[in-house]
Amino acid sequence: MSELEVVTVGSDVFLCRGRDANWVILREGTDLTLVDAGYPAYAPIVEESVRRIGGRPEDVRGIVVTHGHVDHIGGLAHFHGRYGTPVFAHPMEVPHVRRERLEQATPVQVARNAHRSGVLTWSLRITRAGALRDVAFADVQPLTPGSPLDLPGRPVPVATAGHTSGHTAYLVPSAGAVATGDGLCTGHATSPTVGPQLLPRMFQHGDDAAGLTPLEDLDADVVLPGHGPVHRGPIGEAVRAARESAAARKW
């Protein structure tokens, strides 16, 4: 795929795909919300994605974080430092974003799996994207799960702990869509398949399958994953497919 693909999901919901990580834009009038912010080196294409939908980076009223992995928070410092954009995360994920603790695959873990298909080329590519940089971000604010946020698109945080301790999905009721972060993906450079799935075990901090349970009864039929393409269909069916894929997974 190209370095940037912007997929219109609804009139005001967009899935943006970099080479190795996704983010989501929600629009309400001229105001915008970002869900995640890519790798550190993605900052220019995150800005470009905003411009492609007719917005400006300074129109982003807030960034909500699914979880504190480098490929999802790498652009926080850029947006906050340049535009003063506020950043929000689940209270359990705030210490992770601040790097008071780390729940992320280590270089040693990645090296141990370098023999697996796709891992070596992916690891070299994400290193160039800033995967080894210090992305600690101190100014993140805790949000309240379960209630619509006072941000464009009115996303509703849904706690999906498993991939990380405070992993959070964001339901967009007006679009019947849910940004699932890494709790439910549809593809990855290290995966041989496309479709609802969990990431390989080296990426999981806790019980990855547990994070699927809060998703299965949501009123949504569009999955906006942290990795992979848009998936359309009832979220419950996507969850079942991901569980089946995980049961057959070899690593």
Short mmCIF file of N, CA, C and O in Angstrom, two decimals, residues 122-243:
data_model
loop_
_atom_site.label_atom_id
_atom_site.label_comp_id
_atom_site.label_asym_id
_atom_site.label_seq_id
_atom_site.Cartn_x
_atom_site.Cartn_y
_atom_site.Cartn_z
N TRP A 122 9.46 -6.01 8.69
CA TRP A 122 8.61 -5.09 9.46
C TRP A 122 9.43 -4.37 10.52
O TRP A 122 9.31 -3.15 10.69
N SER A 123 10.29 -5.10 11.25
CA SER A 123 11.06 -4.49 12.34
C SER A 123 12.04 -3.44 11.80
O SER A 123 12.23 -2.39 12.43
N LEU A 124 12.63 -3.69 10.65
CA LEU A 124 13.53 -2.70 10.07
C LEU A 124 12.77 -1.45 9.65
O LEU A 124 13.24 -0.32 9.84
N ARG A 125 11.58 -1.65 9.11
CA ARG A 125 10.78 -0.53 8.64
C ARG A 125 10.29 0.33 9.81
O ARG A 125 10.35 1.57 9.74
N ILE A 126 9.83 -0.31 10.89
CA ILE A 126 9.32 0.50 12.00
C ILE A 126 10.45 1.18 12.76
O ILE A 126 10.24 2.22 13.40
N THR A 127 11.64 0.60 12.71
CA THR A 127 12.78 1.29 13.32
C THR A 127 13.00 2.63 12.63
O THR A 127 13.23 3.66 13.27
N ARG A 128 12.90 2.62 11.30
CA ARG A 128 13.02 3.89 10.56
C ARG A 128 11.88 4.84 10.89
O ARG A 128 12.03 6.06 10.78
N ALA A 129 10.73 4.29 11.27
CA ALA A 129 9.58 5.13 11.62
C ALA A 129 9.65 5.66 13.05
O ALA A 129 8.77 6.42 13.46
N GLY A 130 10.67 5.25 13.79
CA GLY A 130 10.86 5.78 15.14
C GLY A 130 10.46 4.86 16.26
O GLY A 130 10.27 5.30 17.40
N ALA A 131 10.39 3.55 15.99
CA ALA A 131 9.93 2.61 17.00
C ALA A 131 10.81 2.56 18.24
O ALA A 131 10.34 2.17 19.31
N LEU A 132 12.06 2.95 18.11
CA LEU A 132 12.97 2.89 19.26
C LEU A 132 13.13 4.24 19.97
O LEU A 132 13.89 4.36 20.92
N ARG A 133 12.39 5.23 19.53
CA ARG A 133 12.48 6.55 20.17
C ARG A 133 11.75 6.56 21.51
O ARG A 133 10.83 5.77 21.76
N ASP A 134 12.16 7.49 22.35
CA ASP A 134 11.47 7.71 23.61
C ASP A 134 10.24 8.57 23.32
O ASP A 134 10.36 9.75 22.95
N VAL A 135 9.05 8.00 23.47
CA VAL A 135 7.82 8.74 23.16
C VAL A 135 7.02 9.04 24.42
O VAL A 135 5.81 9.31 24.36
N ALA A 136 7.67 9.01 25.57
CA ALA A 136 6.97 9.34 26.82
C ALA A 136 6.28 10.68 26.68
O ALA A 136 6.87 11.67 26.25
N PHE A 137 5.00 10.73 27.07
CA PHE A 137 4.21 11.95 26.93
C PHE A 137 3.54 12.24 28.27
O PHE A 137 2.62 11.51 28.68
N ALA A 138 3.98 13.28 28.94
CA ALA A 138 3.56 13.54 30.32
C ALA A 138 2.21 14.22 30.42
O ALA A 138 1.53 14.10 31.45
N ASP A 139 1.78 14.94 29.38
CA ASP A 139 0.60 15.80 29.51
C ASP A 139 -0.71 15.11 29.20
O ASP A 139 -1.74 15.76 29.03
N VAL A 140 -0.72 13.79 29.13
CA VAL A 140 -1.96 13.05 28.88
C VAL A 140 -2.92 13.18 30.06
O VAL A 140 -2.50 13.18 31.22
N GLN A 141 -4.20 13.33 29.75
CA GLN A 141 -5.23 13.50 30.78
C GLN A 141 -6.12 12.26 30.83
O GLN A 141 -6.44 11.68 29.80
N PRO A 142 -6.57 11.86 32.03
CA PRO A 142 -7.46 10.70 32.13
C PRO A 142 -8.87 11.04 31.65
O PRO A 142 -9.37 12.15 31.86
N LEU A 143 -9.50 10.08 30.98
CA LEU A 143 -10.88 10.25 30.55
C LEU A 143 -11.79 9.33 31.37
O LEU A 143 -11.32 8.49 32.14
N THR A 144 -13.09 9.49 31.18
CA THR A 144 -14.07 8.67 31.89
C THR A 144 -14.68 7.66 30.93
O THR A 144 -15.40 8.04 30.01
N PRO A 145 -14.38 6.37 31.09
CA PRO A 145 -14.96 5.37 30.19
C PRO A 145 -16.47 5.29 30.33
O PRO A 145 -17.03 5.53 31.40
N GLY A 146 -17.13 4.96 29.22
CA GLY A 146 -18.56 4.70 29.25
C GLY A 146 -19.45 5.87 28.92
O GLY A 146 -20.64 5.70 28.65
N SER A 147 -18.91 7.08 28.91
CA SER A 147 -19.70 8.27 28.63
C SER A 147 -19.15 8.98 27.39
O SER A 147 -17.92 9.02 27.21
N PRO A 148 -20.03 9.54 26.55
CA PRO A 148 -19.54 10.26 25.37
C PRO A 148 -18.61 11.39 25.78
O PRO A 148 -18.88 12.12 26.74
N LEU A 149 -17.52 11.52 25.06
CA LEU A 149 -16.57 12.59 25.35
C LEU A 149 -17.03 13.88 24.70
O LEU A 149 -17.66 13.88 23.65
N ASP A 150 -16.71 14.99 25.33
CA ASP A 150 -17.06 16.29 24.79
C ASP A 150 -16.01 16.70 23.75
O ASP A 150 -15.25 17.65 23.92
N LEU A 151 -15.99 15.90 22.70
CA LEU A 151 -15.07 16.11 21.59
C LEU A 151 -15.82 15.86 20.29
O LEU A 151 -16.85 15.17 20.29
N PRO A 152 -15.35 16.40 19.17
CA PRO A 152 -16.03 16.17 17.90
C PRO A 152 -16.25 14.68 17.62
O PRO A 152 -15.36 13.86 17.82
N GLY A 153 -17.46 14.34 17.18
CA GLY A 153 -17.83 12.96 16.94
C GLY A 153 -18.39 12.26 18.15
O GLY A 153 -18.93 11.17 18.04
N ARG A 154 -18.23 12.86 19.33
CA ARG A 154 -18.74 12.31 20.59
C ARG A 154 -18.39 10.83 20.78
O ARG A 154 -19.26 9.99 21.03
N PRO A 155 -17.10 10.48 20.66
CA PRO A 155 -16.73 9.07 20.85
C PRO A 155 -16.98 8.61 22.28
O PRO A 155 -16.81 9.37 23.23
N VAL A 156 -17.38 7.35 22.41
CA VAL A 156 -17.64 6.76 23.72
C VAL A 156 -16.51 5.78 24.05
O VAL A 156 -16.35 4.77 23.35
N PRO A 157 -15.71 6.04 25.07
CA PRO A 157 -14.63 5.11 25.43
C PRO A 157 -15.19 3.80 25.97
O PRO A 157 -16.06 3.79 26.84
N VAL A 158 -14.68 2.69 25.44
CA VAL A 158 -15.08 1.36 25.88
C VAL A 158 -13.83 0.64 26.38
O VAL A 158 -12.90 0.37 25.60
N ALA A 159 -13.76 0.37 27.67
CA ALA A 159 -12.58 -0.28 28.24
C ALA A 159 -12.44 -1.70 27.70
O ALA A 159 -13.36 -2.51 27.79
N THR A 160 -11.29 -1.99 27.10
CA THR A 160 -11.03 -3.30 26.49
C THR A 160 -9.67 -3.82 26.95
O THR A 160 -8.83 -4.20 26.13
N ALA A 161 -9.45 -3.81 28.25
CA ALA A 161 -8.16 -4.25 28.79
C ALA A 161 -7.83 -5.66 28.33
O ALA A 161 -8.69 -6.53 28.27
N GLY A 162 -6.57 -5.85 27.99
CA GLY A 162 -6.09 -7.14 27.51
C GLY A 162 -4.80 -6.94 26.75
O GLY A 162 -3.73 -7.37 27.19
N HIS A 163 -4.87 -6.25 25.64
CA HIS A 163 -3.66 -5.94 24.88
C HIS A 163 -2.70 -5.13 25.74
O HIS A 163 -1.50 -5.36 25.75
N THR A 164 -3.24 -4.15 26.47
CA THR A 164 -2.55 -3.44 27.55
C THR A 164 -3.54 -3.26 28.69
O THR A 164 -4.74 -3.49 28.52
N SER A 165 -3.05 -2.82 29.83
CA SER A 165 -3.90 -2.72 31.02
C SER A 165 -5.05 -1.74 30.86
O SER A 165 -6.13 -1.93 31.42
N GLY A 166 -4.83 -0.67 30.12
CA GLY A 166 -5.87 0.34 29.95
C GLY A 166 -6.32 0.49 28.52
O GLY A 166 -6.85 1.55 28.14
N HIS A 167 -6.14 -0.55 27.71
CA HIS A 167 -6.54 -0.47 26.30
C HIS A 167 -8.01 -0.05 26.20
O HIS A 167 -8.86 -0.52 26.94
N THR A 168 -8.30 0.83 25.24
CA THR A 168 -9.63 1.41 25.10
C THR A 168 -10.04 1.47 23.64
O THR A 168 -9.25 1.92 22.79
N ALA A 169 -11.25 1.03 23.34
CA ALA A 169 -11.85 1.23 22.03
C ALA A 169 -12.74 2.46 22.11
O ALA A 169 -13.10 2.93 23.21
N TYR A 170 -13.12 3.01 20.95
CA TYR A 170 -13.97 4.20 20.92
C TYR A 170 -15.13 3.96 19.97
O TYR A 170 -14.95 3.81 18.76
N LEU A 171 -16.33 3.91 20.55
CA LEU A 171 -17.55 3.73 19.78
C LEU A 171 -18.02 5.08 19.26
O LEU A 171 -18.05 6.07 20.00
N VAL A 172 -18.40 5.10 17.98
CA VAL A 172 -18.98 6.30 17.36
C VAL A 172 -20.42 5.96 17.01
O VAL A 172 -20.70 5.45 15.92
N PRO A 173 -21.36 6.18 17.93
CA PRO A 173 -22.73 5.72 17.71
C PRO A 173 -23.37 6.25 16.44
O PRO A 173 -24.14 5.55 15.77
N SER A 174 -23.07 7.50 16.08
CA SER A 174 -23.70 8.10 14.91
C SER A 174 -23.34 7.39 13.62
O SER A 174 -24.08 7.45 12.63
N ALA A 175 -22.21 6.69 13.61
CA ALA A 175 -21.74 5.99 12.41
C ALA A 175 -21.82 4.48 12.55
O ALA A 175 -21.49 3.76 11.61
N GLY A 176 -22.23 3.99 13.72
CA GLY A 176 -22.23 2.55 13.94
C GLY A 176 -20.85 1.96 13.79
O GLY A 176 -20.67 0.83 13.33
N ALA A 177 -19.84 2.72 14.20
CA ALA A 177 -18.45 2.32 14.01
C ALA A 177 -17.73 2.29 15.34
O ALA A 177 -18.11 3.00 16.29
N VAL A 178 -16.69 1.47 15.42
CA VAL A 178 -15.88 1.41 16.63
C VAL A 178 -14.41 1.33 16.24
O VAL A 178 -14.01 0.50 15.41
N ALA A 179 -13.62 2.25 16.79
CA ALA A 179 -12.16 2.23 16.62
C ALA A 179 -11.61 1.28 17.67
O ALA A 179 -11.70 1.55 18.87
N THR A 180 -11.09 0.15 17.23
CA THR A 180 -10.74 -0.94 18.14
C THR A 180 -9.28 -0.97 18.53
O THR A 180 -8.88 -1.84 19.31
N GLY A 181 -8.47 -0.04 18.04
CA GLY A 181 -7.05 -0.07 18.39
C GLY A 181 -6.46 -1.43 18.03
O GLY A 181 -6.71 -1.97 16.96
N ASP A 182 -5.67 -1.98 18.95
CA ASP A 182 -5.06 -3.29 18.71
C ASP A 182 -5.82 -4.42 19.40
O ASP A 182 -5.38 -5.57 19.39
N GLY A 183 -6.97 -4.09 20.00
CA GLY A 183 -7.77 -5.12 20.64
C GLY A 183 -8.44 -6.04 19.64
O GLY A 183 -8.74 -7.20 19.93
N LEU A 184 -8.70 -5.53 18.44
CA LEU A 184 -9.27 -6.30 17.35
C LEU A 184 -8.73 -5.70 16.06
O LEU A 184 -9.03 -4.56 15.72
N CYS A 185 -7.90 -6.46 15.38
CA CYS A 185 -7.29 -5.99 14.14
C CYS A 185 -7.81 -6.79 12.96
O CYS A 185 -8.51 -7.79 13.11
N THR A 186 -7.46 -6.35 11.76
CA THR A 186 -7.87 -7.06 10.55
C THR A 186 -6.68 -7.40 9.66
O THR A 186 -6.86 -7.90 8.55
N GLY A 187 -5.48 -7.15 10.13
CA GLY A 187 -4.28 -7.46 9.38
C GLY A 187 -3.07 -6.87 10.06
O GLY A 187 -3.19 -6.01 10.93
N HIS A 188 -1.90 -7.36 9.67
CA HIS A 188 -0.64 -6.85 10.20
C HIS A 188 0.48 -7.37 9.30
O HIS A 188 0.34 -8.44 8.70
N ALA A 189 1.57 -6.64 9.25
CA ALA A 189 2.69 -7.06 8.40
C ALA A 189 3.25 -8.42 8.80
O ALA A 189 3.86 -9.11 7.97
N THR A 190 3.04 -8.82 10.05
CA THR A 190 3.55 -10.12 10.51
C THR A 190 2.50 -11.22 10.45
O THR A 190 2.75 -12.35 10.90
N SER A 191 1.32 -10.89 9.93
CA SER A 191 0.23 -11.87 9.85
C SER A 191 0.03 -12.31 8.41
O SER A 191 0.01 -11.47 7.50
N PRO A 192 -0.18 -13.61 8.16
CA PRO A 192 -0.40 -14.08 6.79
C PRO A 192 -1.84 -13.91 6.33
O PRO A 192 -2.14 -14.18 5.16
N THR A 193 -2.74 -13.48 7.21
CA THR A 193 -4.15 -13.42 6.86
C THR A 193 -4.71 -12.01 7.00
O THR A 193 -4.15 -11.17 7.72
N VAL A 194 -5.82 -11.77 6.32
CA VAL A 194 -6.58 -10.52 6.45
C VAL A 194 -7.97 -10.88 6.93
O VAL A 194 -8.58 -11.82 6.44
N GLY A 195 -8.45 -10.15 7.90
CA GLY A 195 -9.75 -10.42 8.49
C GLY A 195 -9.65 -10.25 9.99
O GLY A 195 -8.55 -10.08 10.54
N PRO A 196 -10.76 -10.27 10.71
CA PRO A 196 -10.73 -10.06 12.16
C PRO A 196 -9.78 -11.03 12.86
O PRO A 196 -9.83 -12.24 12.64
N GLN A 197 -8.90 -10.50 13.69
CA GLN A 197 -7.87 -11.31 14.33
C GLN A 197 -7.26 -10.56 15.51
O GLN A 197 -7.43 -9.35 15.65
N LEU A 198 -6.56 -11.31 16.34
CA LEU A 198 -5.72 -10.75 17.38
C LEU A 198 -4.29 -10.71 16.85
O LEU A 198 -3.90 -11.50 15.99
N LEU A 199 -3.50 -9.79 17.37
CA LEU A 199 -2.10 -9.71 16.97
C LEU A 199 -1.32 -10.89 17.56
O LEU A 199 -1.75 -11.51 18.53
N PRO A 200 -0.16 -11.20 16.97
CA PRO A 200 0.68 -12.27 17.54
C PRO A 200 0.98 -12.03 19.02
O PRO A 200 0.98 -10.90 19.51
N ARG A 201 1.25 -13.11 19.73
CA ARG A 201 1.37 -13.05 21.19
C ARG A 201 2.48 -12.13 21.68
O ARG A 201 2.41 -11.62 22.79
N MET A 202 3.52 -11.95 20.89
CA MET A 202 4.61 -11.10 21.39
C MET A 202 4.16 -9.65 21.59
O MET A 202 4.80 -8.89 22.31
N PHE A 203 3.05 -9.27 20.97
CA PHE A 203 2.55 -7.90 21.11
C PHE A 203 1.60 -7.74 22.29
O PHE A 203 1.20 -6.63 22.61
N GLN A 204 1.21 -8.84 22.92
CA GLN A 204 0.18 -8.79 23.95
C GLN A 204 0.79 -8.72 25.34
O GLN A 204 1.63 -9.54 25.70
N HIS A 205 0.32 -7.76 26.12
CA HIS A 205 0.80 -7.65 27.50
C HIS A 205 0.03 -8.58 28.43
O HIS A 205 0.58 -9.15 29.37
N GLY A 206 -1.27 -8.71 28.19
CA GLY A 206 -2.12 -9.50 29.08
C GLY A 206 -2.92 -10.52 28.30
O GLY A 206 -2.46 -11.07 27.29
N ASP A 207 -4.15 -10.75 28.74
CA ASP A 207 -5.05 -11.70 28.09
C ASP A 207 -5.74 -10.99 26.94
O ASP A 207 -6.76 -10.33 27.11
N ASP A 208 -5.16 -11.11 25.75
CA ASP A 208 -5.66 -10.37 24.60
C ASP A 208 -7.11 -10.71 24.28
O ASP A 208 -7.90 -9.86 23.91
N ALA A 209 -7.49 -11.98 24.43
CA ALA A 209 -8.85 -12.39 24.11
C ALA A 209 -9.88 -11.74 25.05
O ALA A 209 -11.02 -11.52 24.67
N ALA A 210 -9.47 -11.43 26.28
CA ALA A 210 -10.40 -10.80 27.24
C ALA A 210 -10.88 -9.45 26.74
O ALA A 210 -12.01 -9.03 27.02
N GLY A 211 -10.04 -8.76 25.98
CA GLY A 211 -10.42 -7.46 25.46
C GLY A 211 -11.50 -7.51 24.40
O GLY A 211 -12.08 -6.47 24.06
N LEU A 212 -11.78 -8.70 23.87
CA LEU A 212 -12.83 -8.82 22.87
C LEU A 212 -14.22 -8.78 23.48
O LEU A 212 -15.17 -8.33 22.84
N THR A 213 -14.36 -9.26 24.70
CA THR A 213 -15.68 -9.41 25.32
C THR A 213 -16.47 -8.09 25.38
O THR A 213 -17.66 -8.07 25.03
N PRO A 214 -15.86 -6.96 25.77
CA PRO A 214 -16.64 -5.72 25.81
C PRO A 214 -17.10 -5.23 24.44
O PRO A 214 -17.98 -4.38 24.35
N LEU A 215 -16.50 -5.77 23.38
CA LEU A 215 -16.85 -5.32 22.03
C LEU A 215 -18.06 -6.04 21.46
O LEU A 215 -18.79 -5.48 20.63
N GLU A 216 -18.27 -7.30 21.86
CA GLU A 216 -19.16 -8.16 21.10
C GLU A 216 -20.62 -7.73 21.09
O GLU A 216 -21.36 -8.06 20.15
N ASP A 217 -21.06 -6.97 22.08
CA ASP A 217 -22.46 -6.55 22.13
C ASP A 217 -22.66 -5.08 21.77
O ASP A 217 -23.77 -4.55 21.93
N LEU A 218 -21.63 -4.43 21.26
CA LEU A 218 -21.78 -3.03 20.87
C LEU A 218 -22.67 -2.92 19.64
O LEU A 218 -22.72 -3.81 18.79
N ASP A 219 -23.37 -1.80 19.54
CA ASP A 219 -24.23 -1.53 18.38
C ASP A 219 -23.36 -0.91 17.29
O ASP A 219 -23.33 0.30 17.10
N ALA A 220 -22.62 -1.78 16.59
CA ALA A 220 -21.69 -1.31 15.57
C ALA A 220 -21.55 -2.37 14.49
O ALA A 220 -21.57 -3.56 14.77
N ASP A 221 -21.41 -1.92 13.26
CA ASP A 221 -21.17 -2.84 12.15
C ASP A 221 -20.02 -2.38 11.26
O ASP A 221 -19.88 -2.82 10.13
N VAL A 222 -19.17 -1.51 11.82
CA VAL A 222 -17.96 -1.08 11.13
C VAL A 222 -16.81 -1.11 12.13
O VAL A 222 -16.89 -0.47 13.19
N VAL A 223 -15.78 -1.88 11.81
CA VAL A 223 -14.59 -1.96 12.66
C VAL A 223 -13.49 -1.12 12.04
O VAL A 223 -13.13 -1.29 10.87
N LEU A 224 -12.96 -0.19 12.83
CA LEU A 224 -11.84 0.66 12.43
C LEU A 224 -10.63 0.21 13.24
O LEU A 224 -10.44 0.66 14.37
N PRO A 225 -9.82 -0.69 12.71
CA PRO A 225 -8.76 -1.31 13.52
C PRO A 225 -7.49 -0.48 13.58
O PRO A 225 -7.26 0.42 12.75
N GLY A 226 -6.66 -0.82 14.54
CA GLY A 226 -5.35 -0.17 14.64
C GLY A 226 -4.38 -0.66 13.58
O GLY A 226 -3.40 0.03 13.27
N HIS A 227 -4.67 -1.83 13.01
CA HIS A 227 -3.87 -2.39 11.93
C HIS A 227 -4.81 -3.15 11.00
O HIS A 227 -5.67 -3.91 11.47
N GLY A 228 -4.65 -2.97 9.71
CA GLY A 228 -5.48 -3.67 8.74
C GLY A 228 -6.58 -2.77 8.18
O GLY A 228 -6.77 -1.63 8.62
N PRO A 229 -7.33 -3.29 7.20
CA PRO A 229 -8.37 -2.50 6.55
C PRO A 229 -9.66 -2.42 7.34
O PRO A 229 -9.87 -3.16 8.31
N VAL A 230 -10.55 -1.52 6.92
CA VAL A 230 -11.89 -1.44 7.48
C VAL A 230 -12.57 -2.80 7.34
O VAL A 230 -12.44 -3.49 6.33
N HIS A 231 -13.33 -3.17 8.38
CA HIS A 231 -14.14 -4.39 8.30
C HIS A 231 -15.59 -4.01 8.51
O HIS A 231 -15.93 -3.31 9.47
N ARG A 232 -16.45 -4.47 7.61
CA ARG A 232 -17.88 -4.18 7.71
C ARG A 232 -18.64 -5.46 8.02
O ARG A 232 -18.40 -6.50 7.41
N GLY A 233 -19.55 -5.36 8.96
CA GLY A 233 -20.35 -6.49 9.41
C GLY A 233 -20.55 -6.38 10.90
O GLY A 233 -19.83 -5.64 11.59
N PRO A 234 -21.53 -7.08 11.46
CA PRO A 234 -21.80 -6.98 12.89
C PRO A 234 -20.55 -7.24 13.74
O PRO A 234 -19.80 -8.18 13.48
N ILE A 235 -20.35 -6.40 14.72
CA ILE A 235 -19.15 -6.52 15.55
C ILE A 235 -19.09 -7.87 16.24
O ILE A 235 -18.01 -8.44 16.41
N GLY A 236 -20.23 -8.42 16.63
CA GLY A 236 -20.22 -9.73 17.28
C GLY A 236 -19.64 -10.81 16.40
O GLY A 236 -18.91 -11.69 16.87
N GLU A 237 -19.96 -10.76 15.10
CA GLU A 237 -19.40 -11.74 14.17
C GLU A 237 -17.90 -11.54 14.00
O GLU A 237 -17.14 -12.52 13.89
N ALA A 238 -17.46 -10.29 14.00
CA ALA A 238 -16.02 -10.02 13.90
C ALA A 238 -15.29 -10.56 15.12
O ALA A 238 -14.19 -11.12 15.00
N VAL A 239 -15.89 -10.41 16.29
CA VAL A 239 -15.28 -10.93 17.52
C VAL A 239 -15.17 -12.45 17.44
O VAL A 239 -14.13 -13.03 17.79
N ARG A 240 -16.23 -13.11 17.00
CA ARG A 240 -16.18 -14.58 16.90
C ARG A 240 -15.09 -15.02 15.92
O ARG A 240 -14.36 -15.98 16.18
N ALA A 241 -14.98 -14.31 14.79
CA ALA A 241 -13.94 -14.65 13.82
C ALA A 241 -12.55 -14.46 14.40
O ALA A 241 -11.64 -15.26 14.15
N ALA A 242 -12.37 -13.41 15.18
CA ALA A 242 -11.07 -13.16 15.81
C ALA A 242 -10.72 -14.25 16.81
O ALA A 242 -9.56 -14.68 16.89
N ARG A 243 -11.71 -14.71 17.57
CA ARG A 243 -11.46 -15.79 18.52
C ARG A 243 -11.08 -17.08 17.79
O ARG A 243 -10.18 -17.81 18.23
#
